Tab-separated table of C-alpha atoms in Angstrom:
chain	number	residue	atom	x	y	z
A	180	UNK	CA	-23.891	-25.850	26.449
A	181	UNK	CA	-26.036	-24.569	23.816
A	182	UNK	CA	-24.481	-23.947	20.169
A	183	UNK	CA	-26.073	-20.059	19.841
A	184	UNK	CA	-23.484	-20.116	16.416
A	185	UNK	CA	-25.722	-22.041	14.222
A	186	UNK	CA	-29.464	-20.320	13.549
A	187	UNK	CA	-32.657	-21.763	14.806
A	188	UNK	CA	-34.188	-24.159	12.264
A	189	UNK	CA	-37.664	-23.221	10.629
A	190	UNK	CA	-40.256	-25.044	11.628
A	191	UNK	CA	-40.846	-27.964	9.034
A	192	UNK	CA	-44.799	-26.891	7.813
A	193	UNK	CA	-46.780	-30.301	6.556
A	194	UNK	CA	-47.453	-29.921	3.018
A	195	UNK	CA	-51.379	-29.854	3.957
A	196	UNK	CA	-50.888	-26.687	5.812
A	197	UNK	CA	-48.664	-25.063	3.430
A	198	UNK	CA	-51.180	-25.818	0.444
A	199	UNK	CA	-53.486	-23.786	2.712
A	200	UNK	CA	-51.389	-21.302	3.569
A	201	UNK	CA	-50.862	-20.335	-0.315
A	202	UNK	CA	-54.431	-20.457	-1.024
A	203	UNK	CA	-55.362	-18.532	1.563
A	204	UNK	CA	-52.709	-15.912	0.347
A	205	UNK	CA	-53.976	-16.447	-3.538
A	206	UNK	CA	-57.409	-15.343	-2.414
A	207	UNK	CA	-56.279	-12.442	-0.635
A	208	UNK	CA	-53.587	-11.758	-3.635
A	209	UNK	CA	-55.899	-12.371	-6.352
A	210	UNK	CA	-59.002	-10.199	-4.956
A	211	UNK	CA	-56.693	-6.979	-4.046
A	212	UNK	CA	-55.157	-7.317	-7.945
A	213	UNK	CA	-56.803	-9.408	-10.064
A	214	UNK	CA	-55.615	-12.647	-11.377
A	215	UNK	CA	-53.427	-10.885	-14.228
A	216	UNK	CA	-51.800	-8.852	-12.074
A	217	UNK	CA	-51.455	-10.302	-8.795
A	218	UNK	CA	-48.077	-12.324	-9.180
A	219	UNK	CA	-46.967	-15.860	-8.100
A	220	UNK	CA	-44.202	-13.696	-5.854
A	221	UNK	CA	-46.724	-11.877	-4.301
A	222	UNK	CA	-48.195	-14.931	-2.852
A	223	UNK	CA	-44.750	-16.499	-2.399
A	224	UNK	CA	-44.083	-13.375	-0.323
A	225	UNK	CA	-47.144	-13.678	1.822
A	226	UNK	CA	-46.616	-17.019	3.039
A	227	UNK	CA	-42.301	-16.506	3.298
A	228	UNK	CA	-41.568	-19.106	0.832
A	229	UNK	CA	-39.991	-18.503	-2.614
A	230	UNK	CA	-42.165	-18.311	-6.012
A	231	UNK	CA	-40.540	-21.887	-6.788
A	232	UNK	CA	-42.191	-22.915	-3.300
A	233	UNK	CA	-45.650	-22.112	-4.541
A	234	UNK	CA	-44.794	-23.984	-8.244
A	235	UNK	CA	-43.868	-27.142	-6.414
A	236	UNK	CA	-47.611	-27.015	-4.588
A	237	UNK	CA	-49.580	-26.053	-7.367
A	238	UNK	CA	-47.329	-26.405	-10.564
A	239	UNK	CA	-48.589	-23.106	-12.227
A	240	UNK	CA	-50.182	-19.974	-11.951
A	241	UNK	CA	-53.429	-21.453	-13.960
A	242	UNK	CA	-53.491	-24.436	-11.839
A	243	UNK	CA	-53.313	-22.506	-8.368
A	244	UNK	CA	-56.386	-20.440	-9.841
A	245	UNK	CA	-58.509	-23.417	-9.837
A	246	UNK	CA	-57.982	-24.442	-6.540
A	247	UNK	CA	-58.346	-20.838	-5.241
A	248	UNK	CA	-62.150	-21.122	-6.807
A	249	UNK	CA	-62.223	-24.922	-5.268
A	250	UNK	CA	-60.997	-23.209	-2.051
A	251	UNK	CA	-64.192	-20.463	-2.077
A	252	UNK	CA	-66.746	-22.662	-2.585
A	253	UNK	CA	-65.392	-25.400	0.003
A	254	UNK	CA	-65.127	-22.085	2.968
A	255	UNK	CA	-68.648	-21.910	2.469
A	256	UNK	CA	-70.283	-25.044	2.965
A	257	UNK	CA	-67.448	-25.900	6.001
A	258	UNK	CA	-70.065	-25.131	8.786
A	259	UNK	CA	-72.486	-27.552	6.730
A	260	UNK	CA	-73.191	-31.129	7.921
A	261	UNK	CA	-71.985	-33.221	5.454
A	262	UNK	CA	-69.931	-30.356	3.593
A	263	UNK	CA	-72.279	-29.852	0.988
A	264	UNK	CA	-74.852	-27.691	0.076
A	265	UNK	CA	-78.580	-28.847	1.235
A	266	UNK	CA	-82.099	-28.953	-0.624
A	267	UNK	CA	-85.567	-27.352	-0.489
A	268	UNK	CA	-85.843	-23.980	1.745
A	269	UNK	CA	-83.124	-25.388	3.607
A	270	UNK	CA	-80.634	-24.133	0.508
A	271	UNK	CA	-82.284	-20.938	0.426
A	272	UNK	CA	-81.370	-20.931	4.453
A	273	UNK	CA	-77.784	-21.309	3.676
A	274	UNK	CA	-77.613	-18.688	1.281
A	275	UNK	CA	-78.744	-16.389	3.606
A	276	UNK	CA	-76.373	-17.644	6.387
A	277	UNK	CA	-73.521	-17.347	3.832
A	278	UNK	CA	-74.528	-13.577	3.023
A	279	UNK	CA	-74.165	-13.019	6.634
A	280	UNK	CA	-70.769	-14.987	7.276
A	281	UNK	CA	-69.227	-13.211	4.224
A	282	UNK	CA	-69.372	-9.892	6.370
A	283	UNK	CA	-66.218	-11.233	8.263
A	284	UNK	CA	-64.396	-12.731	4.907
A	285	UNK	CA	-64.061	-9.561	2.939
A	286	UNK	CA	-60.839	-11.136	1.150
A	287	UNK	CA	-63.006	-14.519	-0.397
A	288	UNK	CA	-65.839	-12.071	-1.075
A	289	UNK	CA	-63.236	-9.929	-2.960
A	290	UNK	CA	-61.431	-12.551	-4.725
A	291	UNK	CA	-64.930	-14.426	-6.005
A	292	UNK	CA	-66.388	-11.004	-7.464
A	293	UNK	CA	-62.807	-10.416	-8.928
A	294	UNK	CA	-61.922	-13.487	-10.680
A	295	UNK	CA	-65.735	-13.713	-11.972
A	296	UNK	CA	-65.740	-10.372	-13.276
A	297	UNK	CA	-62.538	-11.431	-14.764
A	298	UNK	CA	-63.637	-14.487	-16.262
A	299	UNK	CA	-65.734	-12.473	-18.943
A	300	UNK	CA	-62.288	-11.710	-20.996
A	301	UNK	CA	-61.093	-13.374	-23.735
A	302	UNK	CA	-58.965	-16.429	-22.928
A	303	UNK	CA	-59.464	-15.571	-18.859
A	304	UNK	CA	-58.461	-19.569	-17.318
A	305	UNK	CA	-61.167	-19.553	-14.896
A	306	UNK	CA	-64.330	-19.057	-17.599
A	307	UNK	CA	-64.728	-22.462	-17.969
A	308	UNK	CA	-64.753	-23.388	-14.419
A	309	UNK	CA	-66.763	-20.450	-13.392
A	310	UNK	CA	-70.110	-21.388	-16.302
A	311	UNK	CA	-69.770	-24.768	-15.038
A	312	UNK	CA	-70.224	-23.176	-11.356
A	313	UNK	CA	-73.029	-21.364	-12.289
A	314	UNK	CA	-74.547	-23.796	-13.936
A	315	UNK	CA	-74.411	-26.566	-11.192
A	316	UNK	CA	-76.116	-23.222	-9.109
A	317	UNK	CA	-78.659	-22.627	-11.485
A	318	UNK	CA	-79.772	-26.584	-11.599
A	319	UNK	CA	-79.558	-26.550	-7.418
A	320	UNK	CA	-81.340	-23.374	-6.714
A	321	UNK	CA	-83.796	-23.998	-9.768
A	322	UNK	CA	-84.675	-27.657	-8.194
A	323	UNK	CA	-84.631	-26.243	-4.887
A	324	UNK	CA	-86.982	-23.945	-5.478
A	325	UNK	CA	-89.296	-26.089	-6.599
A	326	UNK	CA	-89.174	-28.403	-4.497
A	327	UNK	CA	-90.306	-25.625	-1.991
A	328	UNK	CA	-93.483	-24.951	-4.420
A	329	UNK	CA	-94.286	-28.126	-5.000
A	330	UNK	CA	-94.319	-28.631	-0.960
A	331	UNK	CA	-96.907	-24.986	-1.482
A	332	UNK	CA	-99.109	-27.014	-3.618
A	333	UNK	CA	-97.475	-24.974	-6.724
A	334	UNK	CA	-96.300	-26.586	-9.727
A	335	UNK	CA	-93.493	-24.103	-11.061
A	336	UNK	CA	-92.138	-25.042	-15.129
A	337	UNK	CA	-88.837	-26.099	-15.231
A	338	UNK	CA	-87.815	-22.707	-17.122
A	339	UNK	CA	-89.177	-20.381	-14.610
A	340	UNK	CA	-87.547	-21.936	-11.929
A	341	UNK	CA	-84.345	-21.540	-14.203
A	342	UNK	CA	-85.034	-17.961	-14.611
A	343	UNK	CA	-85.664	-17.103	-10.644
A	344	UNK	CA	-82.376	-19.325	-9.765
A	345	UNK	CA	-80.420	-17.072	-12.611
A	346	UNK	CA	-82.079	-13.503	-10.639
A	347	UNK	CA	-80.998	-14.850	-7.239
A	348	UNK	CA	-77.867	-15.691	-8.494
A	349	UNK	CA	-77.098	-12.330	-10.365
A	350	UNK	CA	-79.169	-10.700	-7.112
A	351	UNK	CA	-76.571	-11.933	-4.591
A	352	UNK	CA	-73.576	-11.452	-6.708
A	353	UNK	CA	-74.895	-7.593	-7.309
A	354	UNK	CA	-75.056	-7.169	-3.892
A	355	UNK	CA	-71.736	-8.515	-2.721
A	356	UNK	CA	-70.687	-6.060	-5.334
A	357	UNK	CA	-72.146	-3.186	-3.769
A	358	UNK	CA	-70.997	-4.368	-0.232
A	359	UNK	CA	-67.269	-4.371	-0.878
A	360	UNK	CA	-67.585	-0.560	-2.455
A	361	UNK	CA	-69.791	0.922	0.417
A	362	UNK	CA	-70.295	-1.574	3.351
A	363	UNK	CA	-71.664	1.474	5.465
A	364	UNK	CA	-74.500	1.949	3.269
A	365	UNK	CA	-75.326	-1.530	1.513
A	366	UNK	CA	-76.131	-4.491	4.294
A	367	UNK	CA	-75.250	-7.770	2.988
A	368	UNK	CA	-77.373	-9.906	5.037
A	369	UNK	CA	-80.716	-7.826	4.993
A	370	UNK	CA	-80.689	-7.006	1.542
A	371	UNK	CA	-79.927	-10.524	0.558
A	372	UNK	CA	-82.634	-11.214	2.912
A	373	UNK	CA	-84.940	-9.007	1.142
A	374	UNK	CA	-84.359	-10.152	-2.161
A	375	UNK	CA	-84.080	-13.814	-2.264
A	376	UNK	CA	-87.901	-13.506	-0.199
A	377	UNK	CA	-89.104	-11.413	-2.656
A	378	UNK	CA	-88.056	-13.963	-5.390
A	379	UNK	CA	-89.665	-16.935	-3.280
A	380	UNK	CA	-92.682	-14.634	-2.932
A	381	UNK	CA	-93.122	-14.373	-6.764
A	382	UNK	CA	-92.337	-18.055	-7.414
A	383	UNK	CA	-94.890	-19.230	-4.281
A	384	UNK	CA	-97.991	-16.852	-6.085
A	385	UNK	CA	-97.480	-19.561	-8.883
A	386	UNK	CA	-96.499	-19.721	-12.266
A	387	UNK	CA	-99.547	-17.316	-13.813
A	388	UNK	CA	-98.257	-14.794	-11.924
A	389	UNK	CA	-94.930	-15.068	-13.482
A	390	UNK	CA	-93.722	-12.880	-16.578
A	391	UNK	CA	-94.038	-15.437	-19.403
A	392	UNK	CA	-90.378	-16.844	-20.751
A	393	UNK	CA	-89.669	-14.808	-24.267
């Protein structure tokens, strides 16, 4: 005969899947309100554990930050052999295939342009992490790029590949921008599309054709 006195026991969640579970929440928490004000609780209360719950994984509000930024840039190099982002035209490839996936992941796209627009402020926890992001972006892009001249039989100067691989940065970061505010109007994909060719396209003419470095 079955006890029906004593409530069902919650299923016992591996501490793998529960770190998930809150980061998954943190990026949806953080890119609706901001790091400031998007609350430990209102994670807490998204996965149905207590704010304590979430300290135990992560240890503090700063630290869970972090791993929210670790968590973004792991989703998009998941569908990527080896996990990691690739070289030559084959990076430039991926960038476009990320613009397109990040038409179904509104919430990462929200939290990333969020928490870097954040990051500007005074004393904001992520600034370090996200310079050092963008500058291990800038060095991959920059190399990538020419690495794909150099394949062209054009030599490209270390500082104007640095200077395209900052404008398709800022270019796709713009755009993702624009996309959240008025998806029915901006197109992620094809204007990424659009713009990172046009940057190739100026790089590929060669370095003469490129405005001189002030």
């Amino acid at each position: 005969m079955t006890d029906v006195s004593q409530p069902p026991r919650a299923r016992r969640v591996p501490r793998a899947e529960r770190r998930e579970e809150i980061l998954a929440a943190a990026t949806r928490v953080f890119g609706s309100k901001g790091f400031r004000a998007g609350s430990l609780a209102d994670v807490a209360d998204q996965v149905g554990i207590t704010h304590a719950g979430v300290l135990h994984h992560f240890g503090s509000k700063d630290k869970l930050l972090w791993e929210v930024l670790e968590y973004r840039d792991r989703v998009d190099v998941e569908h990527l052999e080896g996990k990691h982002i690739p070289g030559g035209l084959e990076l430039f490839r991926h960038l476009l295939k990320t613009a397109k996936l990040n038409t179904d992941r509104r919430g990462i796209v929200q939290a990333y342009s969020v928490l870097t627009g954040e990051a500007v402020t005074d004393g904001h926890p992520a600034a370090d992490r996200v310079r050092h992001r963008f500058e291990v972006l800038r060095t991959e892009i920059a190399a990538a790029l020419r690495e794909v001249a150099h394949d062209r039989g054009v030599e490209v100067p270390l500082a104007d590949s640095e200077r395209a691989a900052s404008a398709v940065i800022g270019v796709m970061d713009g755009l993702q921008t624009q996309w959240l505010l008025d998806p029915e109007v901006v197109s992620l994909p094809e204007s990424t599309a659009f713009a990172i060719e046009a940057i190739l396209a100026a790089v590929l003419r060669g370095a003469e054709h490129l405005p001189p470095a002030p």
